[in-house]
PDB file of C-alpha atoms and ligand atoms in Angstrom:
ATOM      1  CA  MET A1481       1.449   0.344   1.874  1.00 76.00           C
ATOM      2  CA  ARG A1482      -1.781  -1.241   1.147  1.00 87.00           C
ATOM      3  CA  LEU A1483      -4.441  -0.056  -1.564  1.00 93.00           C
ATOM      4  CA  LEU A1484      -7.721  -0.914  -2.148  1.00 96.00           C
ATOM      5  CA  LEU A1485      -8.921  -1.301  -5.783  1.00 97.00           C
ATOM      6  CA  VAL A1486     -12.688  -1.213  -6.110  1.00 98.00           C
ATOM      7  CA  GLU A1487     -13.239  -2.122  -9.864  1.00 96.00           C
ATOM      8  CA  ASP A1488     -15.855  -4.856 -11.036  1.00 96.00           C
ATOM      9  CA  ASP A1489     -14.150  -5.437 -14.176  1.00 94.00           C
ATOM     10  CA  ARG A1490     -11.945  -8.452 -12.623  1.00 93.00           C
ATOM     11  CA  GLU A1491      -9.665  -8.493 -15.831  1.00 92.00           C
ATOM     12  CA  LEU A1492      -8.482  -5.131 -15.077  1.00 91.00           C
ATOM     13  CA  ALA A1493      -8.702  -5.549 -11.482  1.00 93.00           C
ATOM     14  CA  GLU A1494      -6.128  -8.295 -11.424  1.00 93.00           C
ATOM     15  CA  ALA A1495      -3.970  -6.411 -14.019  1.00 91.00           C
ATOM     16  CA  LEU A1496      -3.743  -3.701 -12.195  1.00 91.00           C
ATOM     17  CA  ALA A1497      -2.889  -5.606  -8.777  1.00 92.00           C
ATOM     18  CA  ALA A1498      -0.417  -7.449 -10.639  1.00 91.00           C
ATOM     19  CA  ALA A1499       1.139  -4.210 -11.885  1.00 88.00           C
ATOM     20  CA  LEU A1500       1.207  -2.562  -8.562  1.00 87.00           C
ATOM     21  CA  ALA A1501       2.880  -5.711  -7.127  1.00 85.00           C
ATOM     22  CA  ARG A1502       5.820  -5.602  -9.233  1.00 83.00           C
ATOM     23  CA  ARG A1503       6.275  -1.974  -7.805  1.00 80.00           C
ATOM     24  CA  GLY A1504       5.854  -3.105  -4.235  1.00 77.00           C
ATOM     25  CA  MET A1505       2.514  -1.681  -3.641  1.00 82.00           C
ATOM     26  CA  SER A1506       0.237  -4.469  -2.546  1.00 86.00           C
ATOM     27  CA  SER A1507      -3.599  -4.465  -2.568  1.00 91.00           C
ATOM     28  CA  ASP A1508      -7.075  -5.709  -1.985  1.00 94.00           C
ATOM     29  CA  HIS A1509      -9.911  -5.949  -4.344  1.00 96.00           C
ATOM     30  CA  ALA A1510     -13.379  -5.365  -4.001  1.00 97.00           C
ATOM     31  CA  ALA A1511     -15.708  -5.873  -7.083  1.00 97.00           C
ATOM     32  CA  THR A1512     -19.140  -3.896  -5.439  1.00 97.00           C
ATOM     33  CA  ALA A1513     -19.673  -0.938  -3.755  1.00 97.00           C
ATOM     34  CA  ASP A1514     -20.988  -2.919  -0.643  1.00 97.00           C
ATOM     35  CA  ASP A1515     -17.547  -4.648  -0.578  1.00 97.00           C
ATOM     36  CA  ALA A1516     -15.879  -1.535  -0.601  1.00 97.00           C
ATOM     37  CA  LEU A1517     -17.231  -0.037   2.046  1.00 96.00           C
ATOM     38  CA  LEU A1518     -17.305  -3.197   4.326  1.00 95.00           C
ATOM     39  CA  MET A1519     -13.690  -2.940   3.584  1.00 95.00           C
ATOM     40  CA  LEU A1520     -12.349   0.257   4.251  1.00 94.00           C
ATOM     41  CA  GLY A1521     -14.215   0.385   7.313  1.00 91.00           C
ATOM     42  CA  ALA A1522     -12.453  -3.392   8.676  1.00 88.00           C
ATOM     43  CA  ALA A1523      -8.929  -1.925   7.647  1.00 85.00           C
ATOM     44  CA  ARG A1524      -6.548   0.767   7.228  1.00 84.00           C
ATOM     45  CA  TYR A1525      -5.511   1.612   3.379  1.00 91.00           C
ATOM     46  CA  SER A1526      -3.297   4.169   1.996  1.00 89.00           C
ATOM     47  CA  ALA A1527      -5.340   5.026  -0.740  1.00 93.00           C
ATOM     48  CA  VAL A1528      -8.471   3.858  -2.976  1.00 96.00           C
ATOM     49  CA  VAL A1529      -8.926   3.437  -6.361  1.00 96.00           C
ATOM     50  CA  LEU A1530     -12.390   3.700  -7.423  1.00 96.00           C
ATOM     51  CA  ASP A1531     -14.194   2.890 -10.201  1.00 94.00           C
ATOM     52  CA  LEU A1532     -17.355   4.741 -10.785  1.00 90.00           C
ATOM     53  CA  GLY A1533     -19.329   2.291 -12.892  1.00 90.00           C
ATOM     54  CA  LEU A1534     -20.115  -0.366 -10.176  1.00 94.00           C
ATOM     55  CA  PRO A1535     -22.884  -2.848 -10.079  1.00 96.00           C
ATOM     56  CA  ASP A1536     -24.809  -1.977  -6.838  1.00 97.00           C
ATOM     57  CA  ALA A1537     -24.047   1.608  -6.691  1.00 94.00           C
ATOM     58  CA  ASP A1538     -22.154   4.606  -8.212  1.00 91.00           C
ATOM     59  CA  GLY A1539     -18.742   5.094  -7.006  1.00 92.00           C
ATOM     60  CA  LEU A1540     -19.523   8.459  -6.306  1.00 91.00           C
ATOM     61  CA  ASP A1541     -21.869   7.123  -3.535  1.00 93.00           C
ATOM     62  CA  VAL A1542     -18.848   5.061  -1.583  1.00 95.00           C
ATOM     63  CA  LEU A1543     -16.776   8.574  -2.099  1.00 94.00           C
ATOM     64  CA  ARG A1544     -19.536  10.395  -0.313  1.00 93.00           C
ATOM     65  CA  THR A1545     -19.817   8.061   2.276  1.00 94.00           C
ATOM     66  CA  LEU A1546     -16.269   7.230   2.842  1.00 92.00           C
ATOM     67  CA  ARG A1547     -16.012  11.427   3.591  1.00 90.00           C
ATOM     68  CA  SER A1548     -19.248  11.747   5.385  1.00 90.00           C
ATOM     69  CA  ARG A1549     -17.397   8.969   8.033  1.00 88.00           C
ATOM     70  CA  GLN A1550     -14.471  11.511   8.117  1.00 84.00           C
ATOM     71  CA  ASP A1551     -12.613   9.242   6.684  1.00 86.00           C
ATOM     72  CA  PRO A1552      -9.462  10.913   4.653  1.00 85.00           C
ATOM     73  CA  VAL A1553      -8.010   8.171   2.695  1.00 91.00           C
ATOM     74  CA  PRO A1554      -7.175   9.512  -0.428  1.00 92.00           C
ATOM     75  CA  VAL A1555      -8.947   8.254  -3.408  1.00 94.00           C
ATOM     76  CA  VAL A1556      -7.908   8.215  -7.176  1.00 94.00           C
ATOM     77  CA  ILE A1557     -11.374   7.874  -9.244  1.00 92.00           C
ATOM     78  CA  LEU A1558     -10.984   5.463 -12.655  1.00 89.00           C
ATOM     79  CA  THR A1559     -13.882   5.865 -14.991  1.00 82.00           C
ATOM     80  CA  ALA A1560     -14.924   5.535 -18.508  1.00 79.00           C
ATOM     81  CA  ARG A1561     -16.873   8.893 -18.245  1.00 67.00           C
ATOM     82  CA  GLY A1562     -14.189  11.081 -19.512  1.00 63.00           C
ATOM     83  CA  ASP A1563     -16.221  14.283 -19.477  1.00 70.00           C
ATOM     84  CA  THR A1564     -15.301  17.267 -17.704  1.00 71.00           C
ATOM     85  CA  ALA A1565     -18.928  17.163 -15.738  1.00 74.00           C
ATOM     86  CA  ALA A1566     -17.891  13.592 -14.376  1.00 71.00           C
ATOM     87  CA  ARG A1567     -14.209  14.618 -13.483  1.00 71.00           C
ATOM     88  CA  ILE A1568     -15.421  18.162 -11.783  1.00 74.00           C
ATOM     89  CA  GLY A1569     -18.278  15.544  -9.817  1.00 75.00           C
ATOM     90  CA  GLY A1570     -15.391  13.304  -8.584  1.00 75.00           C
ATOM     91  CA  LEU A1571     -13.196  16.243  -7.483  1.00 78.00           C
ATOM     92  CA  ASP A1572     -15.880  18.272  -5.703  1.00 79.00           C
ATOM     93  CA  HIS A1573     -16.935  15.122  -3.702  1.00 81.00           C
ATOM     94  CA  GLY A1574     -13.566  14.519  -2.180  1.00 84.00           C
ATOM     95  CA  ALA A1575     -11.511  12.659  -4.861  1.00 89.00           C
ATOM     96  CA  ASP A1576      -7.999  13.184  -4.779  1.00 89.00           C
ATOM     97  CA  ASP A1577      -7.142  12.597  -8.542  1.00 89.00           C
ATOM     98  CA  TYR A1578      -9.197  11.356 -11.689  1.00 87.00           C
ATOM     99  CA  LEU A1579      -7.760   9.063 -14.513  1.00 88.00           C
ATOM    100  CA  ALA A1580     -10.122   8.223 -17.599  1.00 87.00           C
ATOM    101  CA  LYS A1581     -10.316   5.006 -19.161  1.00 86.00           C
ATOM    102  CA  PRO A1582      -8.171   3.525 -21.106  1.00 87.00           C
ATOM    103  CA  PHE A1583      -5.435   4.774 -18.887  1.00 88.00           C
ATOM    104  CA  ASP A1584      -2.023   3.310 -18.822  1.00 89.00           C
ATOM    105  CA  VAL A1585      -0.945   1.592 -16.096  1.00 87.00           C
ATOM    106  CA  GLU A1586       2.276   3.540 -15.355  1.00 86.00           C
ATOM    107  CA  GLU A1587       0.238   6.808 -15.179  1.00 90.00           C
ATOM    108  CA  LEU A1588      -1.866   5.272 -12.254  1.00 91.00           C
ATOM    109  CA  VAL A1589       1.036   4.605 -10.823  1.00 87.00           C
ATOM    110  CA  ALA A1590       2.815   7.826 -10.880  1.00 87.00           C
ATOM    111  CA  ARG A1591      -0.820   9.397  -9.690  1.00 89.00           C
ATOM    112  CA  LEU A1592      -0.947   7.201  -6.924  1.00 89.00           C
ATOM    113  CA  ARG A1593       2.738   7.963  -5.979  1.00 84.00           C
ATOM    114  CA  ALA A1594       1.833  11.792  -6.306  1.00 84.00           C
ATOM    115  CA  VAL A1595      -1.590  11.553  -4.101  1.00 86.00           C
ATOM    116  CA  LEU A1596       0.572   9.440  -1.350  1.00 82.00           C
ATOM    117  CA  ARG A1597       3.587  12.178  -1.234  1.00 76.00           C
ATOM    118  CA  ARG A1598       0.925  14.867  -0.885  1.00 75.00           C
ATOM    119  CA  GLN A1599      -0.292  13.190   2.278  1.00 68.00           C
ATOM    120  CA  GLY A1600       0.919  14.264   5.703  1.00 51.00           C
ATOM    121  CA  GLY A1601       2.103  10.994   6.712  1.00 48.00           C
ATOM    122  CA  PHE A1602       4.287  10.510   3.790  1.00 45.00           C
ATOM    123  CA  ALA A1603       5.953  13.963   3.407  1.00 45.00           C
ATOM    124  CA  GLY A1604       8.968  12.442   4.715  1.00 51.00           C
ATOM    125  CA  ALA A1605       9.488   9.645   2.740  1.00 67.00           C
ATOM    126  CA  GLU A1606      13.399   9.020   3.261  1.00 80.00           C
ATOM    127  CA  LEU A1607      13.632   7.154   6.087  1.00 84.00           C
ATOM    128  CA  THR A1608      17.422   6.429   7.106  1.00 89.00           C
ATOM    129  CA  VAL A1609      18.289   3.999  10.061  1.00 93.00           C
ATOM    130  CA  GLY A1610      22.402   3.498  10.316  1.00 93.00           C
ATOM    131  CA  ASN A1611      23.584   2.911   6.732  1.00 95.00           C
ATOM    132  CA  VAL A1612      20.014   1.735   5.359  1.00 95.00           C
ATOM    133  CA  ARG A1613      18.150   4.302   3.454  1.00 93.00           C
ATOM    134  CA  PHE A1614      14.485   3.774   2.326  1.00 92.00           C
ATOM    135  CA  ASP A1615      12.175   5.463   0.073  1.00 86.00           C
ATOM    136  CA  SER A1616       8.833   5.052   0.982  1.00 79.00           C
ATOM    137  CA  VAL A1617       7.339   6.631  -1.851  1.00 75.00           C
ATOM    138  CA  ALA A1618       9.468   5.045  -4.802  1.00 78.00           C
ATOM    139  CA  ARG A1619       9.930   1.905  -2.829  1.00 83.00           C
ATOM    140  CA  GLU A1620      13.666   1.797  -3.060  1.00 88.00           C
ATOM    141  CA  LEU A1621      16.117   0.433  -0.278  1.00 94.00           C
ATOM    142  CA  THR A1622      19.635   1.300  -0.793  1.00 95.00           C
ATOM    143  CA  VAL A1623      22.514   0.434   1.616  1.00 96.00           C
ATOM    144  CA  GLU A1624      25.504   2.798   1.519  1.00 93.00           C
ATOM    145  CA  GLY A1625      24.164   3.784  -1.457  1.00 90.00           C
ATOM    146  CA  ARG A1626      23.473   0.643  -3.334  1.00 95.00           C
ATOM    147  CA  GLY A1627      20.237  -0.946  -4.450  1.00 95.00           C
ATOM    148  CA  VAL A1628      18.585  -3.576  -2.392  1.00 96.00           C
ATOM    149  CA  THR A1629      16.182  -5.856  -4.165  1.00 94.00           C
ATOM    150  CA  LEU A1630      13.172  -6.854  -2.373  1.00 93.00           C
ATOM    151  CA  SER A1631       9.824  -8.672  -3.029  1.00 89.00           C
ATOM    152  CA  ALA A1632       6.397  -6.408  -2.363  1.00 86.00           C
ATOM    153  CA  ARG A1633       6.156  -8.151   0.820  1.00 89.00           C
ATOM    154  CA  GLU A1634      10.064  -7.431   1.969  1.00 93.00           C
ATOM    155  CA  LEU A1635       9.384  -3.947   0.862  1.00 91.00           C
ATOM    156  CA  GLU A1636       6.077  -3.508   3.041  1.00 89.00           C
ATOM    157  CA  LEU A1637       7.963  -5.064   6.102  1.00 94.00           C
ATOM    158  CA  VAL A1638      10.935  -2.860   5.574  1.00 94.00           C
ATOM    159  CA  ASP A1639       8.532   0.045   5.305  1.00 90.00           C
ATOM    160  CA  LEU A1640       6.534  -0.684   8.255  1.00 90.00           C
ATOM    161  CA  LEU A1641       9.559  -1.395  10.393  1.00 94.00           C
ATOM    162  CA  LEU A1642      11.789   1.637   9.326  1.00 91.00           C
ATOM    163  CA  LYS A1643       8.898   3.890  10.232  1.00 86.00           C
ATOM    164  CA  ARG A1644       9.203   3.013  13.730  1.00 87.00           C
ATOM    165  CA  PRO A1645      13.035   2.582  14.592  1.00 89.00           C
ATOM    166  CA  GLY A1646      13.865   1.298  18.035  1.00 90.00           C
ATOM    167  CA  ARG A1647       9.892   0.516  18.771  1.00 90.00           C
ATOM    168  CA  VAL A1648       8.441  -2.656  18.439  1.00 92.00           C
ATOM    169  CA  VAL A1649       6.229  -3.481  15.645  1.00 93.00           C
ATOM    170  CA  VAL A1650       3.363  -5.724  16.755  1.00 92.00           C
ATOM    171  CA  LYS A1651       2.858  -9.195  14.538  1.00 91.00           C
ATOM    172  CA  ALA A1652      -1.166  -8.267  13.951  1.00 87.00           C
ATOM    173  CA  LEU A1653      -0.108  -5.310  12.639  1.00 88.00           C
ATOM    174  CA  ILE A1654       2.516  -6.749  10.000  1.00 91.00           C
ATOM    175  CA  GLU A1655       0.195  -9.713   9.182  1.00 89.00           C
ATOM    176  CA  ASP A1656      -2.540  -6.812   8.609  1.00 84.00           C
ATOM    177  CA  GLN A1657      -0.604  -5.188   6.189  1.00 84.00           C
ATOM    178  CA  LEU A1658       1.300  -7.690   4.741  1.00 85.00           C
ATOM    179  CA  PHE A1659      -1.188 -10.054   3.822  1.00 84.00           C
ATOM    180  CA  GLY A1660      -4.705  -9.496   1.749  1.00 74.00           C
ATOM    181  CA  LEU A1661      -8.067  -9.966   3.595  1.00 69.00           C
ATOM    182  CA  SER A1662      -8.556 -13.202   1.591  1.00 69.00           C
ATOM    183  CA  GLU A1663      -5.650 -14.985   2.426  1.00 73.00           C
ATOM    184  CA  THR A1664      -5.222 -17.946   4.766  1.00 76.00           C
ATOM    185  CA  LEU A1665      -2.005 -17.216   6.629  1.00 77.00           C
ATOM    186  CA  GLY A1666       0.375 -20.146   8.109  1.00 81.00           C
ATOM    187  CA  SER A1667       1.222 -19.219  11.731  1.00 78.00           C
ATOM    188  CA  ASN A1668       4.877 -18.702  10.734  1.00 87.00           C
ATOM    189  CA  ALA A1669       4.224 -16.278   7.745  1.00 89.00           C
ATOM    190  CA  VAL A1670       5.482 -13.185   9.485  1.00 93.00           C
ATOM    191  CA  GLU A1671       8.479 -14.902  10.694  1.00 94.00           C
ATOM    192  CA  VAL A1672       9.701 -16.454   6.981  1.00 94.00           C
ATOM    193  CA  TYR A1673       9.546 -13.035   5.824  1.00 95.00           C
ATOM    194  CA  VAL A1674      11.264 -11.587   8.748  1.00 97.00           C
ATOM    195  CA  HIS A1675      13.936 -14.049   8.136  1.00 97.00           C
ATOM    196  CA  ARG A1676      14.162 -13.277   4.409  1.00 96.00           C
ATOM    197  CA  LEU A1677      14.692  -9.755   4.679  1.00 97.00           C
ATOM    198  CA  ARG A1678      17.428 -10.136   8.036  1.00 97.00           C
ATOM    199  CA  ARG A1679      19.189 -12.564   5.316  1.00 97.00           C
ATOM    200  CA  LYS A1680      19.254  -9.677   2.423  1.00 97.00           C
ATOM    201  CA  LEU A1681      19.973  -6.976   4.983  1.00 97.00           C
ATOM    202  CA  GLU A1682      22.985  -8.580   6.355  1.00 96.00           C
ATOM    203  CA  GLN A1683      24.315  -9.753   2.647  1.00 96.00           C
ATOM    204  CA  ALA A1684      24.186  -6.127   1.731  1.00 96.00           C
ATOM    205  CA  GLY A1685      26.246  -4.888   4.742  1.00 97.00           C
ATOM    206  CA  ALA A1686      23.493  -3.138   6.458  1.00 97.00           C
ATOM    207  CA  SER A1687      24.260  -1.665   9.937  1.00 96.00           C
ATOM    208  CA  VAL A1688      20.696  -2.434  11.522  1.00 96.00           C
ATOM    209  CA  VAL A1689      19.107  -5.512  13.300  1.00 96.00           C
ATOM    210  CA  ILE A1690      15.626  -6.606  13.315  1.00 97.00           C
ATOM    211  CA  GLU A1691      15.639  -8.085  17.027  1.00 96.00           C
ATOM    212  CA  THR A1692      12.080 -10.497  17.645  1.00 95.00           C
ATOM    213  CA  ILE A1693      10.171  -9.841  20.594  1.00 93.00           C
ATOM    214  CA  ARG A1694       9.079 -12.901  21.571  1.00 91.00           C
ATOM    215  CA  GLY A1695       5.262 -13.145  21.573  1.00 89.00           C
ATOM    216  CA  VAL A1696       4.949  -9.534  20.719  1.00 92.00           C
ATOM    217  CA  GLY A1697       6.600  -8.637  17.557  1.00 94.00           C
ATOM    218  CA  TYR A1698       9.452  -7.648  16.143  1.00 96.00           C
ATOM    219  CA  MET A1699      12.029  -3.803  16.177  1.00 95.00           C
ATOM    220  CA  LEU A1700      14.331  -2.673  14.155  1.00 96.00           C
ATOM    221  CA  ARG A1701      17.101  -0.754  15.411  1.00 94.00           C
ATOM    222  CA  ALA A1702      20.788   0.252  14.642  1.00 93.00           C
ATOM    223  CA  ALA A1703      23.181  -2.187  15.271  1.00 92.00           C
ATOM    224  CA  ALA A1704      25.364  -1.478  18.397  1.00 80.00           C
TER     225      ALA A1704
HETATM  226 CA1   CA B2300     -16.552  -0.775 -13.876  1.00 66.43          CA
END
């Protein structure tokens, strides 16, 4: 699950990114409408947090362009304009929710979860393979009912693999979902996270294995 934060207030964007990361949600950041549209064209995001007051355009223009591209990505609008007209305007243009500044980060996280849950692809949020269960909306992994503590990227990785049990997940997709567009990656970056996840699953007594499909990617399946 990767989010795009479109917000020109750098401090707010950084605080949001940090708060989301603590809950296992990774994000990219765009400070202008132009950047936002480029990034939305280049990568697939689970949801967008969109500020309306951007330096180069109105956030509603970004939303309009997105919807005219038939992009259904969920959008939560953030704005200082707390009045009813702006609120209705945003929802009329295809926003999924609306939050007036100043807002509580917990509330934004709760709304993002609700928006993601309403999406078709996230309807079945509970993924189970062997004795491993993952709630992809609450971002909680349990092995036989006991919680396993994972970092944001480990959560992202387990989410990708558990959604495709018995199928190969190509390395490029994992790189795309685990790391931001701005990050330079070492060639073994993905291996490092797979190794850590394997170790944690093993320590927790999980009845699943993550196989390496050399030169292609990784596959999670129930242990024989
Ligand atoms: Ca702004």
